[in-house]
CSV table of C-alpha atoms in Angstrom, one decimal:
chain,number,residue,atom,x,y,z
A,26,MET,CA,153.7,33.8,66.9
A,27,ARG,CA,154.2,32.5,70.4
A,28,ILE,CA,151.7,29.7,71.1
A,29,LEU,CA,150.9,28.2,74.5
A,30,ALA,CA,149.4,24.7,74.3
A,31,SER,CA,148.5,24.4,78.0
A,32,ASP,CA,147.0,20.9,77.6
A,33,GLY,CA,149.5,19.7,75.0
A,34,ILE,CA,149.2,19.5,71.2
A,35,GLU,CA,149.6,16.6,68.7
A,36,LYS,CA,153.2,16.2,67.7
A,37,ASN,CA,152.8,16.7,64.0
A,38,ALA,CA,150.8,19.9,64.6
A,39,ALA,CA,153.6,21.2,66.9
A,40,ALA,CA,156.2,20.3,64.3
A,41,THR,CA,154.3,22.0,61.5
A,42,LEU,CA,153.8,25.2,63.6
A,43,ALA,CA,157.5,25.2,64.5
A,44,ALA,CA,158.5,24.8,60.8
A,45,GLN,CA,156.3,27.8,60.0
A,46,GLY,CA,158.4,29.8,62.4
A,47,HIS,CA,156.1,29.9,65.4
A,48,GLU,CA,157.3,29.1,69.0
A,49,VAL,CA,155.1,26.4,70.6
A,50,VAL,CA,155.3,26.0,74.4
A,51,GLN,CA,153.6,22.9,75.8
A,52,GLN,CA,153.1,23.6,79.5
A,53,PHE,CA,150.2,23.3,81.9
A,54,TYR,CA,149.8,26.2,84.4
A,55,GLU,CA,147.5,26.5,87.4
A,56,PRO,CA,145.0,29.4,87.0
A,57,GLU,CA,147.0,32.1,88.9
A,58,GLU,CA,150.2,31.4,87.0
A,59,LEU,CA,148.3,31.0,83.7
A,60,ALA,CA,147.0,34.6,84.2
A,61,GLU,CA,150.6,35.8,84.2
A,62,GLN,CA,151.8,33.5,81.4
A,63,VAL,CA,149.1,34.4,78.8
A,64,LYS,CA,150.4,37.9,78.7
A,65,ASN,CA,153.4,36.6,76.8
A,66,PHE,CA,151.6,34.7,74.1
A,67,ASP,CA,149.6,35.4,70.9
A,68,VAL,CA,147.6,32.2,70.9
A,69,LEU,CA,146.3,29.9,73.7
A,70,VAL,CA,145.4,26.3,72.8
A,71,VAL,CA,143.5,24.3,75.4
A,72,ARG,CA,141.6,21.0,75.7
A,73,SER,CA,139.3,20.3,78.6
A,74,ALA,CA,141.7,20.5,81.5
A,75,THR,CA,142.5,24.2,81.3
A,76,LYS,CA,139.7,26.5,82.4
A,77,VAL,CA,140.0,30.0,80.9
A,78,ARG,CA,137.9,32.2,83.2
A,79,LYS,CA,137.5,36.0,83.5
A,80,PRO,CA,140.6,36.7,85.6
A,81,ILE,CA,142.8,35.0,83.0
A,82,ILE,CA,141.0,36.8,80.2
A,83,ASP,CA,141.3,40.2,82.0
A,84,ALA,CA,145.1,39.7,82.4
A,85,ALA,CA,145.5,38.8,78.7
A,86,ALA,CA,143.3,41.7,77.6
A,87,GLU,CA,145.2,44.1,79.8
A,88,ALA,CA,148.6,43.0,78.3
A,89,GLY,CA,147.1,43.2,74.8
A,90,ARG,CA,149.0,40.4,73.2
A,91,LEU,CA,146.7,37.4,73.2
A,92,LYS,CA,144.4,37.5,70.2
A,93,LEU,CA,143.2,33.9,69.8
A,94,ILE,CA,142.0,31.1,72.1
A,95,ILE,CA,141.5,27.6,70.4
A,96,ARG,CA,139.6,24.8,72.1
A,97,GLY,CA,141.0,21.6,70.7
A,98,GLY,CA,137.7,19.7,70.7
A,99,VAL,CA,134.0,20.5,70.6
A,100,GLY,CA,132.7,22.1,73.8
A,101,ILE,CA,133.9,25.6,74.8
A,102,ASP,CA,132.2,25.6,78.2
A,103,ASN,CA,135.6,25.6,79.9
A,104,ILE,CA,136.2,29.1,78.4
A,105,ASP,CA,134.3,32.3,79.2
A,106,HIS,CA,134.0,32.7,75.5
A,107,VAL,CA,131.5,35.5,75.4
A,108,TYR,CA,133.5,37.6,77.8
A,109,ALA,CA,136.7,36.9,75.8
A,110,GLU,CA,135.1,38.0,72.6
A,111,GLU,CA,133.9,41.2,74.4
A,112,LYS,CA,137.6,41.8,75.3
A,113,GLY,CA,138.7,41.4,71.7
A,114,ILE,CA,140.0,37.9,72.0
A,115,LYS,CA,138.7,35.4,69.4
A,116,VAL,CA,137.5,32.0,70.6
A,117,VAL,CA,137.2,29.0,68.2
A,118,ASN,CA,136.9,25.3,68.5
A,119,THR,CA,137.5,22.2,66.3
A,120,PRO,CA,134.0,20.7,66.0
A,121,LYS,CA,134.6,18.4,63.1
A,122,ALA,CA,137.8,16.6,64.2
A,123,SER,CA,136.5,14.4,67.1
A,124,SER,CA,132.9,13.6,65.9
A,125,ASP,CA,133.7,10.1,64.8
A,126,SER,CA,135.8,9.2,67.8
A,127,VAL,CA,133.2,10.4,70.3
A,128,ALA,CA,130.4,8.6,68.4
A,129,GLU,CA,132.4,5.4,68.4
A,130,LEU,CA,133.0,5.6,72.1
A,131,ALA,CA,129.3,6.1,72.7
A,132,LEU,CA,128.6,3.0,70.7
A,133,ALA,CA,131.2,1.1,72.5
A,134,HIS,CA,129.6,2.0,75.8
A,135,MET,CA,126.2,0.8,74.4
A,136,PHE,CA,127.8,-2.6,73.7
A,137,SER,CA,129.6,-2.7,77.0
A,138,VAL,CA,126.4,-2.0,79.0
A,139,ALA,CA,124.2,-4.3,76.9
A,140,ARG,CA,126.7,-7.3,77.2
A,141,PHE,CA,128.3,-6.5,80.6
A,142,ILE,CA,131.7,-6.3,78.9
A,143,SER,CA,133.2,-4.0,81.6
A,144,ILE,CA,132.1,-5.8,84.7
A,145,ALA,CA,132.5,-9.3,83.2
A,146,GLY,CA,136.1,-8.6,82.3
A,147,HIS,CA,136.7,-7.2,85.8
A,148,THR,CA,135.3,-10.3,87.6
A,149,MET,CA,137.4,-12.6,85.3
A,150,ARG,CA,140.5,-10.7,86.5
A,151,GLU,CA,139.4,-11.6,90.0
A,152,GLY,CA,139.5,-15.2,89.1
A,153,LYS,CA,135.7,-15.6,88.7
A,154,TRP,CA,133.8,-17.3,85.9
A,155,GLU,CA,130.3,-15.9,86.2
A,156,LYS,CA,128.9,-16.9,82.8
A,157,LYS,CA,125.3,-17.3,84.0
A,158,ALA,CA,125.3,-13.8,85.7
A,159,TYR,CA,125.7,-11.9,82.4
A,160,LYS,CA,122.7,-12.4,80.2
A,161,GLY,CA,122.6,-9.3,78.1
A,162,ILE,CA,120.5,-7.6,75.5
A,163,GLU,CA,121.0,-7.0,71.7
A,164,LEU,CA,121.2,-3.6,70.0
A,165,SER,CA,119.6,-4.8,66.8
A,166,GLY,CA,115.9,-4.1,66.6
A,167,LYS,CA,116.0,-1.6,69.5
A,168,THR,CA,115.3,2.2,69.4
A,169,LEU,CA,118.1,4.6,70.1
A,170,GLY,CA,117.1,8.1,71.2
A,171,ILE,CA,119.8,10.7,70.5
A,172,ILE,CA,119.5,14.0,72.3
A,173,GLY,CA,121.4,16.6,70.3
A,174,TYR,CA,121.6,15.6,66.7
A,175,GLY,CA,124.7,17.6,65.6
A,176,ARG,CA,127.8,16.2,64.1
A,177,ILE,CA,128.4,13.6,66.9
A,178,GLY,CA,124.8,12.7,67.2
A,179,GLN,CA,124.5,12.1,63.4
A,180,ALA,CA,127.7,10.0,63.4
A,181,LEU,CA,126.3,7.8,66.1
A,182,GLY,CA,122.9,7.7,64.4
A,183,LEU,CA,124.4,6.4,61.1
A,184,ARG,CA,126.3,3.7,63.0
A,185,ALA,CA,123.2,2.7,65.0
A,186,GLN,CA,121.1,2.4,61.8
A,187,ALA,CA,123.8,0.2,60.3
A,188,LEU,CA,123.4,-2.2,63.3
A,189,GLY,CA,119.6,-2.4,62.6
A,190,MET,CA,118.5,0.1,65.2
A,191,LYS,CA,115.7,2.6,64.8
A,192,VAL,CA,116.8,6.2,65.6
A,193,VAL,CA,114.7,9.0,67.1
A,194,ALA,CA,116.4,12.3,67.6
A,195,TYR,CA,115.7,15.5,69.4
A,196,ASP,CA,117.4,18.8,68.4
A,197,ILE,CA,116.5,22.4,68.3
A,198,TYR,CA,117.7,22.6,64.7
A,199,LYS,CA,116.2,19.9,62.4
A,200,ILE,CA,117.6,18.8,59.1
A,201,PRO,CA,114.7,17.1,57.3
A,202,ALA,CA,117.0,15.6,54.7
A,203,LEU,CA,118.4,13.3,57.5
A,204,GLU,CA,115.1,11.6,58.1
A,205,ASN,CA,114.3,8.2,56.6
A,206,GLU,CA,112.4,5.1,57.5
A,207,ASN,CA,114.9,4.3,60.3
A,208,MET,CA,115.5,7.9,61.6
A,209,ARG,CA,113.0,10.6,62.6
A,210,TYR,CA,112.9,13.7,64.7
A,211,VAL,CA,110.7,13.7,67.8
A,212,GLU,CA,109.9,15.9,70.7
A,213,MET,CA,111.8,15.2,74.0
A,214,ASP,CA,108.9,13.5,75.8
A,215,GLU,CA,108.3,11.0,72.9
A,216,LEU,CA,112.0,10.3,72.8
A,217,PHE,CA,112.0,9.4,76.5
A,218,ALA,CA,108.9,7.2,76.1
A,219,VAL,CA,110.0,5.1,73.1
A,220,SER,CA,113.8,4.7,73.4
A,221,ASP,CA,115.5,1.5,74.6
A,222,PHE,CA,118.8,3.3,74.6
A,223,ILE,CA,119.4,7.1,75.1
A,224,SER,CA,122.6,8.9,74.2
A,225,LEU,CA,123.2,12.5,75.2
A,226,HIS,CA,125.1,14.8,72.9
A,227,THR,CA,124.4,18.4,74.0
A,228,PRO,CA,126.7,21.2,75.0
A,229,ALA,CA,126.8,22.1,78.7
A,230,ILE,CA,123.4,23.3,79.8
A,231,ASP,CA,123.1,26.0,82.5
A,232,GLY,CA,120.7,25.5,85.4
A,233,LYS,CA,119.0,22.2,86.2
A,234,PRO,CA,120.6,19.1,84.6
A,235,LEU,CA,118.7,17.8,81.6
A,236,ILE,CA,118.8,14.3,82.9
A,237,ASN,CA,117.2,14.4,86.4
A,238,ALA,CA,114.6,12.5,88.5
A,239,GLU,CA,111.8,14.1,86.5
A,240,THR,CA,113.1,13.2,83.1
A,241,ILE,CA,114.3,9.8,84.1
A,242,ALA,CA,110.7,9.0,85.3
A,243,LYS,CA,109.5,9.7,81.7
A,244,MET,CA,111.9,7.0,80.3
A,245,LYS,CA,111.0,3.5,79.5
A,246,ASP,CA,111.7,1.0,82.3
A,247,GLY,CA,115.0,-0.8,81.6
A,248,VAL,CA,116.5,1.9,79.4
A,249,VAL,CA,120.3,2.1,78.8
A,250,PHE,CA,121.7,5.6,79.2
A,251,ILE,CA,124.9,6.9,77.7
A,252,ASN,CA,126.6,10.2,78.3
A,253,THR,CA,129.7,11.4,76.4
A,254,SER,CA,128.8,15.1,76.4
A,255,ARG,CA,129.2,17.0,79.6
A,256,GLY,CA,128.9,15.6,83.2
A,257,ASN,CA,126.9,18.5,84.5
A,258,ASN,CA,124.1,17.7,82.1
A,259,VAL,CA,123.2,14.8,84.4
A,260,ASP,CA,122.0,14.7,88.1
A,261,GLU,CA,124.3,11.9,89.2
A,262,ASN,CA,122.4,11.1,92.4
A,263,ALA,CA,119.2,10.7,90.3
A,264,LEU,CA,121.0,8.4,87.9
A,265,LEU,CA,122.4,6.3,90.7
A,266,ASP,CA,118.9,5.9,92.2
A,267,ALA,CA,117.6,4.8,88.9
A,268,LEU,CA,120.3,2.3,88.4
A,269,ASN,CA,119.7,0.9,91.9
A,270,SER,CA,116.0,0.6,91.3
A,271,GLY,CA,116.3,-0.9,87.9
A,272,LYS,CA,114.5,1.9,86.2
A,273,ILE,CA,117.7,2.3,84.2
A,274,TYR,CA,119.2,-1.0,83.0
A,275,GLY,CA,122.7,0.4,82.8
A,276,ALA,CA,124.8,3.4,82.0
A,277,GLY,CA,127.8,4.2,79.9
A,278,LEU,CA,129.7,7.3,81.2
A,279,ASP,CA,132.7,9.2,79.8
A,280,VAL,CA,132.0,12.5,81.6
A,281,TYR,CA,131.2,13.4,85.2
A,282,ALA,CA,130.0,16.3,87.3
A,283,GLU,CA,133.5,16.6,88.8
A,284,GLU,CA,136.6,15.5,87.0
A,285,PRO,CA,138.6,13.6,88.0
A,286,ALA,CA,135.4,11.7,89.0
A,287,LYS,CA,134.6,11.6,92.7
A,288,ASN,CA,131.2,9.8,92.7
A,289,VAL,CA,132.7,6.4,93.6
A,290,ALA,CA,129.2,4.8,94.0
A,291,LEU,CA,128.3,5.8,90.5
A,292,TYR,CA,131.4,4.9,88.5
A,293,SER,CA,132.0,1.6,90.4
A,294,HIS,CA,128.3,0.5,90.0
A,295,PRO,CA,128.2,-3.0,88.5
A,296,ARG,CA,125.9,-1.7,85.7
A,297,VAL,CA,128.0,1.2,84.8
A,298,SER,CA,130.6,1.2,82.0
A,299,CYS,CA,133.0,4.0,82.7
A,300,THR,CA,135.9,5.8,81.0
A,301,PRO,CA,137.9,8.9,82.1
A,302,HIS,CA,136.7,11.5,79.5
A,303,ILE,CA,138.5,9.9,76.6
A,304,GLY,CA,135.9,10.7,73.8
A,305,ALA,CA,138.5,12.4,71.6
A,306,SER,CA,141.4,10.3,72.7
A,307,THR,CA,142.2,8.5,69.5
A,308,SER,CA,145.3,8.9,67.3
A,309,GLU,CA,143.1,9.8,64.3
A,310,ALA,CA,141.1,12.4,66.2
A,311,GLN,CA,144.2,14.1,67.7
A,312,LYS,CA,145.8,14.3,64.3
A,313,ARG,CA,142.6,15.9,62.9
A,314,ILE,CA,142.4,18.3,65.8
A,315,GLY,CA,146.1,19.2,65.4
A,316,ALA,CA,145.6,19.8,61.6
A,317,GLU,CA,142.6,22.0,62.3
A,318,ILE,CA,144.5,24.0,64.9
A,319,VAL,CA,147.3,24.6,62.4
A,320,ASP,CA,144.7,25.7,59.8
A,321,ILE,CA,142.9,28.0,62.2
A,322,ILE,CA,146.2,29.8,63.2
A,323,GLY,CA,147.3,30.1,59.6
A,324,LYS,CA,144.1,31.7,58.5
A,325,PHE,CA,143.7,33.9,61.5
A,326,PHE,CA,147.1,35.6,61.2
A,327,ALA,CA,147.2,35.6,57.4
């Protein structure tokens, strides 16, 4: 098979696929050129940078060669997946591979915001010693609200409980066996009302952002907000207003409404810990993603 990895692929996975006789091309193309290139491939592998929209799918379907699109990661909102399936092109993702890495990043942002790690380190590099300015808060004994209790949410919940936190979770699908004295499912409004920390782990949601001025108003004063899911799930202006007013104590952000991020006032805010969409960017996660891609291709064309 000819495989186009438009956002790259882990080296061991590339080597394995090549050893199996496949041709792997690692090359990013802008949308118009990608629409031409996909005509010459059996498989398209993408991460978050490549957007696979209807014109690209139409071009691939017309040529008739492309049979499989793989999203190396969790969310498939950068692919018009329903449309692709209607055109006879299978779309799959690798949901298991990056759960731990994203959960650990969310936890890292919780620590960073609670203890001013990001801004304190920045000011030290400016030659300042502002020890008295950074009186933080502890995670132990606090309540963490997790919106979206799937693989990533559960991985974060286990880590939070190990740190002595109580976990409340909201999800459309509930797994009663996960509940214990330190974790319980709640409705959204209760989660907002009782949580000291809130971490968002939902897919991209159409329409009005889930976190907006109305939902922020329901949160406890001084809450810490974390988003490692999708940037368009948050009204960034409402979040910035809440940070400036003190309604939200601080925020940890890995994803943004526009990427690369353009809301300078938000990501440069002194109470924001920010990273450039690196949730799955660990050596271990990339190896797992690569292995899962190899497995998917092998089973699909068996």
